[in-house]
Short mmCIF file of C-alpha atoms in Angstrom, two decimals:
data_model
loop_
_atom_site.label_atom_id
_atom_site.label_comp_id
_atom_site.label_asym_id
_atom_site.label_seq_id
_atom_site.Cartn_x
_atom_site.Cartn_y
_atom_site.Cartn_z
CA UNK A 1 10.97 12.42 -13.25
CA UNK A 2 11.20 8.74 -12.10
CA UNK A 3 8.03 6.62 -13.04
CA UNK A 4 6.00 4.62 -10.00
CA UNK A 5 6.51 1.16 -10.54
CA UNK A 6 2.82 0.72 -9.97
CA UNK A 7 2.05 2.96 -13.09
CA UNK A 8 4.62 1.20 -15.40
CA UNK A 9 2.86 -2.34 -14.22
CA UNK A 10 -0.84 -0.78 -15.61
CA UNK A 11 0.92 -0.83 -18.99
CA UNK A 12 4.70 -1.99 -19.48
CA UNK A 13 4.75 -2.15 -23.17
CA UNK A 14 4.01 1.35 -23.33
CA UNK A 15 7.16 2.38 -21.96
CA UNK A 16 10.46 2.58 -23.55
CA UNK A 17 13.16 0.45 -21.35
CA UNK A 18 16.60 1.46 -23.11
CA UNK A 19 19.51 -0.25 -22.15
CA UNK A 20 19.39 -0.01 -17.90
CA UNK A 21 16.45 -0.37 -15.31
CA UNK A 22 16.63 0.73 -12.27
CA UNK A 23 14.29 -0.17 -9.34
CA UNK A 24 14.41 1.71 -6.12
CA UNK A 25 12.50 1.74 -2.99
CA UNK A 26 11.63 -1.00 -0.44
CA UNK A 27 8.57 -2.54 -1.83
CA UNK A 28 10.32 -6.19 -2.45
CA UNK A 29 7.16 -7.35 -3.85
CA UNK A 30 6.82 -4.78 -6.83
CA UNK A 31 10.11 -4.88 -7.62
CA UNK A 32 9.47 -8.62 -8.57
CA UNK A 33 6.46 -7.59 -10.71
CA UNK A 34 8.29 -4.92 -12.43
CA UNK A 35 10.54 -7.61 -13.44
CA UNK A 36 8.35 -10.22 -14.12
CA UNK A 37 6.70 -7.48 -16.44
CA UNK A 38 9.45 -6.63 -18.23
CA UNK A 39 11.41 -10.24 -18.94
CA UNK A 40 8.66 -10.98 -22.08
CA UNK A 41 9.64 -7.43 -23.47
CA UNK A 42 12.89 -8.31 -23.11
CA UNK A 43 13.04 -11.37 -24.31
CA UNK A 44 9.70 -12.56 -25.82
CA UNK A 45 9.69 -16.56 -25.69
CA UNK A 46 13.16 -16.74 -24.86
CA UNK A 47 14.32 -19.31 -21.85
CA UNK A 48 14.75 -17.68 -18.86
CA UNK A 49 18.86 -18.94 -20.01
CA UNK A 50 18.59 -15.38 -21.44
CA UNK A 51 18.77 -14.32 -17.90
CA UNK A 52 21.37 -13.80 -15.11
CA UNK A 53 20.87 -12.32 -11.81
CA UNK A 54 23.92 -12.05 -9.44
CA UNK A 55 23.71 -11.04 -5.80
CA UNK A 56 25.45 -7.58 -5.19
CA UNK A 57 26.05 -7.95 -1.64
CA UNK A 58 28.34 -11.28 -3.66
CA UNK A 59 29.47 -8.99 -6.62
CA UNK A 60 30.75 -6.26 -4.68
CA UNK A 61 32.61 -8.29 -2.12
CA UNK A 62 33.96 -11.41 -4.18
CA UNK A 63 33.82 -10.96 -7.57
CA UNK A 64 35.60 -8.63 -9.63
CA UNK A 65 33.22 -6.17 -11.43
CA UNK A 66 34.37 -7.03 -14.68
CA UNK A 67 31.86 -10.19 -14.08
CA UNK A 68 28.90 -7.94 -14.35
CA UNK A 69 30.03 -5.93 -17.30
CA UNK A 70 31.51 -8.85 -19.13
CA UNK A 71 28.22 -10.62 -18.50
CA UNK A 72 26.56 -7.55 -19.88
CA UNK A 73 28.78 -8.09 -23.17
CA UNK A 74 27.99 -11.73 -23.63
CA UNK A 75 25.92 -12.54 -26.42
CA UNK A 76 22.70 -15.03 -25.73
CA UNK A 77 23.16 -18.73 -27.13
CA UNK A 78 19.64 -18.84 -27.19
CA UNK A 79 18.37 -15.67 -28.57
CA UNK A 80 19.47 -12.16 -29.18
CA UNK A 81 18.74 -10.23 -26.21
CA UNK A 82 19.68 -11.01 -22.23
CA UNK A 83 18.31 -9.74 -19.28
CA UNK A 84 21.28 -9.03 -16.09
CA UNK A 85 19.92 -8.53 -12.80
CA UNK A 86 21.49 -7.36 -9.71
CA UNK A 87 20.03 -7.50 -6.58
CA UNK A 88 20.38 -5.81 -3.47
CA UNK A 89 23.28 -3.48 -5.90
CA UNK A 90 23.20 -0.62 -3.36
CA UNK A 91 26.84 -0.91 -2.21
CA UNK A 92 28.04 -2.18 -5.71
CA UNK A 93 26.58 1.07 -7.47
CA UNK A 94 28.65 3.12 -4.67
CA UNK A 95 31.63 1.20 -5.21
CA UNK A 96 31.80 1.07 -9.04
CA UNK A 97 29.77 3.92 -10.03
CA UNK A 98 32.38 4.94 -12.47
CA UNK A 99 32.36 1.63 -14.22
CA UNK A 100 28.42 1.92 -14.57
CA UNK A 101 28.88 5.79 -15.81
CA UNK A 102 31.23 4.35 -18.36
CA UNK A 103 29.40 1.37 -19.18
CA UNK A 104 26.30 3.39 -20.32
CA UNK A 105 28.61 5.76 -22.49
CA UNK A 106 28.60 2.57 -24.91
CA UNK A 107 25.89 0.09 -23.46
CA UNK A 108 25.25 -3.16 -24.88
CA UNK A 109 22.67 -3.13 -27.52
CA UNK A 110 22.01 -7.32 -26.72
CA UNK A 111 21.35 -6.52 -22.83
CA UNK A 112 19.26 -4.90 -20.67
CA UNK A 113 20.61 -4.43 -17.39
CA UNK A 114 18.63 -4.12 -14.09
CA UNK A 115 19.85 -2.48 -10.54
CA UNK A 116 17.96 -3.28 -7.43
CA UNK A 117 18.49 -0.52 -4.95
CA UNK A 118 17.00 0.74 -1.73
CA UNK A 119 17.71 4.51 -2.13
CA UNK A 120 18.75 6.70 -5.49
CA UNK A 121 20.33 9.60 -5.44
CA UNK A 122 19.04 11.14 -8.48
CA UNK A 123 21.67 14.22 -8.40
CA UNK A 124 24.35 12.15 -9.45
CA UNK A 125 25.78 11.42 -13.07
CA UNK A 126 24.59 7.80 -12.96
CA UNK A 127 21.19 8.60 -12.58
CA UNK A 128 20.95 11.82 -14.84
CA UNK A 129 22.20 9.18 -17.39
CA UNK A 130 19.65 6.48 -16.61
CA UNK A 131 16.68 9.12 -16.57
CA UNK A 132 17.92 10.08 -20.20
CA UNK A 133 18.78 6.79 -21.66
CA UNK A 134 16.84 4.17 -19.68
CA UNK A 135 14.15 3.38 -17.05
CA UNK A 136 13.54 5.37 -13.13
CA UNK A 137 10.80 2.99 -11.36
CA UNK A 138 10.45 4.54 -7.78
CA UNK A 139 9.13 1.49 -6.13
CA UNK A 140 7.96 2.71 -2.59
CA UNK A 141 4.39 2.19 -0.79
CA UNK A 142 1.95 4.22 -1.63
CA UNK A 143 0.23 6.36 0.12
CA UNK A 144 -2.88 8.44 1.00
CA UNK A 145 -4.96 9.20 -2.60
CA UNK A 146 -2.09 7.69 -4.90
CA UNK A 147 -3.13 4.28 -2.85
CA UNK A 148 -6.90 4.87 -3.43
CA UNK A 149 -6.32 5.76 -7.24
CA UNK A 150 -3.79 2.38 -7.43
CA UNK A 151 -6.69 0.48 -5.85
CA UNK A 152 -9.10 1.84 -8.16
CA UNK A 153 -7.05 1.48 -11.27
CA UNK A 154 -6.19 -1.77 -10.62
CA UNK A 155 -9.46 -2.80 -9.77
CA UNK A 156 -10.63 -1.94 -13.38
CA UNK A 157 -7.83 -2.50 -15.48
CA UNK A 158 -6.35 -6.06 -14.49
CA UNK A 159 -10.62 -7.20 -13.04
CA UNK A 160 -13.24 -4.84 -14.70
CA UNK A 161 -14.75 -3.71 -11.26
CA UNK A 162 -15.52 -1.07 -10.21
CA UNK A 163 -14.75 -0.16 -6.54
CA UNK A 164 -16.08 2.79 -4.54
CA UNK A 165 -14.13 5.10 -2.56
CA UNK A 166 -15.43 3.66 0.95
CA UNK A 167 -14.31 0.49 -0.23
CA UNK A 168 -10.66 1.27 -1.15
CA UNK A 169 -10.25 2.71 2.29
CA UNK A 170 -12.03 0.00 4.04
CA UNK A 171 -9.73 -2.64 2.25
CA UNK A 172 -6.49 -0.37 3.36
CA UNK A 173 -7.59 -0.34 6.97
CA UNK A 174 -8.01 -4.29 6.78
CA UNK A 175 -4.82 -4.92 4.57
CA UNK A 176 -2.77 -2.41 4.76
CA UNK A 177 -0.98 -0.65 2.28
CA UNK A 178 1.64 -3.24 0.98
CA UNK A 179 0.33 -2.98 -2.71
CA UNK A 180 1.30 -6.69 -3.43
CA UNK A 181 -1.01 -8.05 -0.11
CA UNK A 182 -4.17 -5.59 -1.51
CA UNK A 183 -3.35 -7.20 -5.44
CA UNK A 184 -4.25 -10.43 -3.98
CA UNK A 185 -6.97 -9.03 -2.05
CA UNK A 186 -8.60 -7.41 -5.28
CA UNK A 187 -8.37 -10.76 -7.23
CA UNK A 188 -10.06 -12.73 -4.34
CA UNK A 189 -12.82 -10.00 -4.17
CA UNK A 190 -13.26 -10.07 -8.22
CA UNK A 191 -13.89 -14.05 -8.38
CA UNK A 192 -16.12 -13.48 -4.94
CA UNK A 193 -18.30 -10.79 -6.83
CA UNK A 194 -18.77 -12.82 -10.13
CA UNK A 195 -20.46 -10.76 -13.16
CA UNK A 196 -21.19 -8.18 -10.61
CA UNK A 197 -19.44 -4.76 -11.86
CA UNK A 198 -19.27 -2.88 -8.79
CA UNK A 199 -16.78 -4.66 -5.10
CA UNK A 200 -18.80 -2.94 -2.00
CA UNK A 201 -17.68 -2.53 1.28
CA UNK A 202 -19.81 -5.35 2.21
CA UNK A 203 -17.89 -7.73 -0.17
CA UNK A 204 -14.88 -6.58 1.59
CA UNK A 205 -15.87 -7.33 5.22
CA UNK A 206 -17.03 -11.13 3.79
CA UNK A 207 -13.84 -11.75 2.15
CA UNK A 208 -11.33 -9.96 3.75
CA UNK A 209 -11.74 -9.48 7.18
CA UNK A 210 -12.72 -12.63 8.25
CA UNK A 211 -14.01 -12.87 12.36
CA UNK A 212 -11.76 -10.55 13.51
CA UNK A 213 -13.12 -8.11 11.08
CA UNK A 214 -17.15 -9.00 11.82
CA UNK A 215 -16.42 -8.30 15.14
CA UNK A 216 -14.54 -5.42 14.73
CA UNK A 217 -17.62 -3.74 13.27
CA UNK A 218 -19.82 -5.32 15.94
CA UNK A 219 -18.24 -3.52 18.54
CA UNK A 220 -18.44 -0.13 16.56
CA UNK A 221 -22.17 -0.42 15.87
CA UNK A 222 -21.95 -1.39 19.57
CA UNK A 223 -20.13 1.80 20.78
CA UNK A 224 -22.37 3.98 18.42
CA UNK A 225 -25.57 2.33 20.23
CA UNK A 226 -24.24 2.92 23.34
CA UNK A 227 -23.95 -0.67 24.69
CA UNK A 228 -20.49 -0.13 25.89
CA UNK A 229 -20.73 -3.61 27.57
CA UNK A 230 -20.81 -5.21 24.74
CA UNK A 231 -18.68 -3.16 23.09
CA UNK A 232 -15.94 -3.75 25.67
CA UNK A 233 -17.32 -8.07 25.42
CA UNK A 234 -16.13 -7.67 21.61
CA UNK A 235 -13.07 -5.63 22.36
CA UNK A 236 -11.79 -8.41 24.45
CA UNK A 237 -12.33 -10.69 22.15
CA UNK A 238 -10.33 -9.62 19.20
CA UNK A 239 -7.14 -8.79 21.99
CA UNK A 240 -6.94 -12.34 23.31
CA UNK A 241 -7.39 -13.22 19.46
CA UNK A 242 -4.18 -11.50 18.81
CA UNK A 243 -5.69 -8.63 17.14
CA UNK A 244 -2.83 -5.91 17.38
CA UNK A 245 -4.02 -2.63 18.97
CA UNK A 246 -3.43 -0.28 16.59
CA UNK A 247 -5.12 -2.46 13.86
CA UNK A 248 -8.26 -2.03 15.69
CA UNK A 249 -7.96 1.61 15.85
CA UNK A 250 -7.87 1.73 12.55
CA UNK A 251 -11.39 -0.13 12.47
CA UNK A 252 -12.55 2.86 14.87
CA UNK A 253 -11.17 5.57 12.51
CA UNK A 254 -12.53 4.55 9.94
CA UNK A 255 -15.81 4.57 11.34
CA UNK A 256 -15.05 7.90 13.75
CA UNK A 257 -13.66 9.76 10.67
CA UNK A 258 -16.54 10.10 9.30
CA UNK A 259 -18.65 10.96 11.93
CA UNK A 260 -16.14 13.98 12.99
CA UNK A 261 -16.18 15.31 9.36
CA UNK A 262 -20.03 15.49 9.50
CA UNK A 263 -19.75 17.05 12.74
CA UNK A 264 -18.04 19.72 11.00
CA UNK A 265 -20.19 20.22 7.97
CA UNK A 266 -23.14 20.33 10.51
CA UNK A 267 -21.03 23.01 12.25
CA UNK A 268 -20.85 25.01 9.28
CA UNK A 269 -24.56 24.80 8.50
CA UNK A 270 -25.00 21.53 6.68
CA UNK A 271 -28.44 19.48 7.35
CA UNK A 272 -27.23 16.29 9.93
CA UNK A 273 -28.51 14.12 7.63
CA UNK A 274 -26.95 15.26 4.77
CA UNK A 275 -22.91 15.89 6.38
CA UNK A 276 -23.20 12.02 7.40
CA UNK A 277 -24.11 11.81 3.39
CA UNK A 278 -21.69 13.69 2.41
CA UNK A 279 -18.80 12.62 4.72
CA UNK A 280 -19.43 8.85 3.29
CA UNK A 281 -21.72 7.46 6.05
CA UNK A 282 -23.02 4.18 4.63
CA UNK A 283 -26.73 4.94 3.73
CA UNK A 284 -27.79 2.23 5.62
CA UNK A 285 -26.30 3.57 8.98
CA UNK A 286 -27.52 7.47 8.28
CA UNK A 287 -30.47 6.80 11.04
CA UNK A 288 -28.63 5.12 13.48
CA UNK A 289 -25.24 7.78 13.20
CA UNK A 290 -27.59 10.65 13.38
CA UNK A 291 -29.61 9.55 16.55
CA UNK A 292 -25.74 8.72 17.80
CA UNK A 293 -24.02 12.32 17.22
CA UNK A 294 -27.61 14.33 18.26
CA UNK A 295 -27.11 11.75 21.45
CA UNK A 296 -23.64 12.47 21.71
CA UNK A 297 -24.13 16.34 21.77
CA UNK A 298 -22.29 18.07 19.54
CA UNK A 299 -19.88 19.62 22.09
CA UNK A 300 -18.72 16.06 22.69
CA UNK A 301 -18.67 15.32 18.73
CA UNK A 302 -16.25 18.12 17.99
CA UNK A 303 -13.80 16.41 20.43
CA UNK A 304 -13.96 12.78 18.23
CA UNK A 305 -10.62 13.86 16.35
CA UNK A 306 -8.86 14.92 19.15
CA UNK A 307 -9.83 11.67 21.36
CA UNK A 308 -8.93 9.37 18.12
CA UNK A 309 -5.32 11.57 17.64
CA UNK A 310 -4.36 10.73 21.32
CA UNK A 311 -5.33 6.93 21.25
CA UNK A 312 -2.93 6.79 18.48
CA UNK A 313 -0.31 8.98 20.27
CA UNK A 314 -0.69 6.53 23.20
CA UNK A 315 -0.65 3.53 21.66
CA UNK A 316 2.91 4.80 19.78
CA UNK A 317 4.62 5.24 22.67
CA UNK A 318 2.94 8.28 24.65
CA UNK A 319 1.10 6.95 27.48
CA UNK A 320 2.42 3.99 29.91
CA UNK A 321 -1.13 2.63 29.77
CA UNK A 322 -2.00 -0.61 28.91
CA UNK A 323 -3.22 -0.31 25.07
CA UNK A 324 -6.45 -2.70 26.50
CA UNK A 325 -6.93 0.12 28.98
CA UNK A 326 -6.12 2.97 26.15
CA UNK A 327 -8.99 1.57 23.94
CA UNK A 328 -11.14 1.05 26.95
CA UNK A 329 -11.08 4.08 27.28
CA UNK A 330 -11.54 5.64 23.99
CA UNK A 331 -14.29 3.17 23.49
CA UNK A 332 -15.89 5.35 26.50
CA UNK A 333 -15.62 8.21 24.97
CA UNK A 334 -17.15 7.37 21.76
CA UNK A 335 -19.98 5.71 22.94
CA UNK A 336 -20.80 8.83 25.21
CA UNK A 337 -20.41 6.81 28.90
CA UNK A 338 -17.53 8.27 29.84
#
């Protein structure tokens, strides 16, 4: 089974490398820090000399391929192991896949070659060999709870923090989920929390959203208050800013998410109080989201995931509306106005 590059970075040494990496995926950034990781394992206090990297796009189209392997075969004049790199080798490994399949039959025990591809196709002999012999590092985004868990690990292992579940999420909705933009997130959050073991939400919205993101949860607690007005004041704001749409619906998911999974706990019998608990309300905000939903009416409340699935639907492509005029709209509906 291949490894996740972002697993492998937690703890490099650990893993055995053999005589062939290969790193596939499009996450450009974790590619690098796979091979950043792995050059002093490779090498130790070696020059970089020790290392070649050839462009495959180049090596496929006008070099022979005898340049890689005889490259592969050279010994280091300044230590006793090299590190070969190719990037971008998709075509290259469809062209010469024989010669690789070959090469690994009797690899070089001096070199440790890399392959940068997009996609592998793990049925084939190549990469049955390279699974047995050497290193898989699937180096795609992550996603969903493998993303929180990164964040989390991360957080502890490379910063000692700690970081709550809220916050991970919060961070995702402001960064995204490019792991190497959130990796320079964490590091700004750990020097901004000093000898403080926990990063909170709060810490989040102070370093990493900036105005956009202050205002962003102004016009929520403005919505859930029921001052559409303002609301709509601070809506317009972050558009002529250049806040993209769709980031901004992800500021009222985040928010509305929560509120529609304790409208479903309360549904199924669970104290108000305690569903806005449980579904990760922010203890602070407990008064303020139950007077909303018990304002809202609960009929309205059970629609919140429906109203948020359209605005995204819309926004993509479904509606010829405006997206201004989409989240006018939804911002409406939430508040209870509409």
């Amino acid at each position: 089974m291949p490894l996740h590059v972002t697993e492998f970075l937690l703890s490099p040494e650990q893993h055995t490398l053999g005589p062939i990496v290969v790193l596939h995926g499009d996450d450009r950034y974790m590619k690098q820090e796979a091979i950043h990781a792995i050059e002093p394992i490779v090498l130790g206090e070696e020059e970089d000399t020790s290392i070649t990297r050839f462009d495959g796009k180049r090596l496929e189209k006008e070099l022979p391929p005898s340049t890689l392997f005889d490259e592969l075969k050279t010994v280091s004049m300044w230590g006793d192991q090299r590190l070969v790199i190719v990037d971008e080798a998709e075509k290259f490994v469809s062209a010469f896949r024989s010669r690789l399949e070959k090469y690994l039959e009797a690899p070089s025990k001096s070199s440790l070659l890399i392959l940068d591809v997009k996609s592998w196709n793990k049925s084939t002999k190549l990469a049955k060999t390279v699974a047995k012999i050497g290193l898989d590092l699937e180096c795609k985004e992550l996603k969903g709870s493998q993303l929180a868990k990164w964040i989390a690990d991360t957080a502890e292992q490379v910063h000692q923090k700690q970081i709550s579940r809220d916050a991970s999420l919060l961070l995702v909705e402001l960064v995204g989920t490019h792991c190497g933009q959130i990796h320079q997130e964490l590091s700004k959050l750990a020097t901004f929390v000093g000898e403080a073991a926990r990063i909170s939400p709060d810490d989040i919205r102070a370093v990493v959203g900036g105005w956009k993101a202050e205002t962003t949860w102004a016009m929520t607690d403005a919505v859930r208050d029921g001052n559409i007005g303002v609301a709509l004041k601070y809506l317009d704001n972050l558009l002529v800013a250049g806040e993209a749409p769709q980031k901004i619906l992800g500021g009222l998911n985040f928010v509305w998410r929560k509120y529609f999974k304790a409208t479903q706990l309360a549904v199924q019998g669970t104290p108000l109080r305690q569903a806005l608990k449980e579904s990760g309300v922010f203890p602070r905000d407990i008064d303020s989201s139950d007077r909303y939903l018990r304002r809202l009416t609960r009929q309205r409340a059970e629609k919140i995931g429906q109203w948020l699935l359209d605005a995204d639907l819309n926004l993509k492509g479904n509606s010829r509306l405006d997206p201004r005029l989409e989240l006018e709209q939804l911002l409406f509906l939430l508040s209870g106005c509409a």
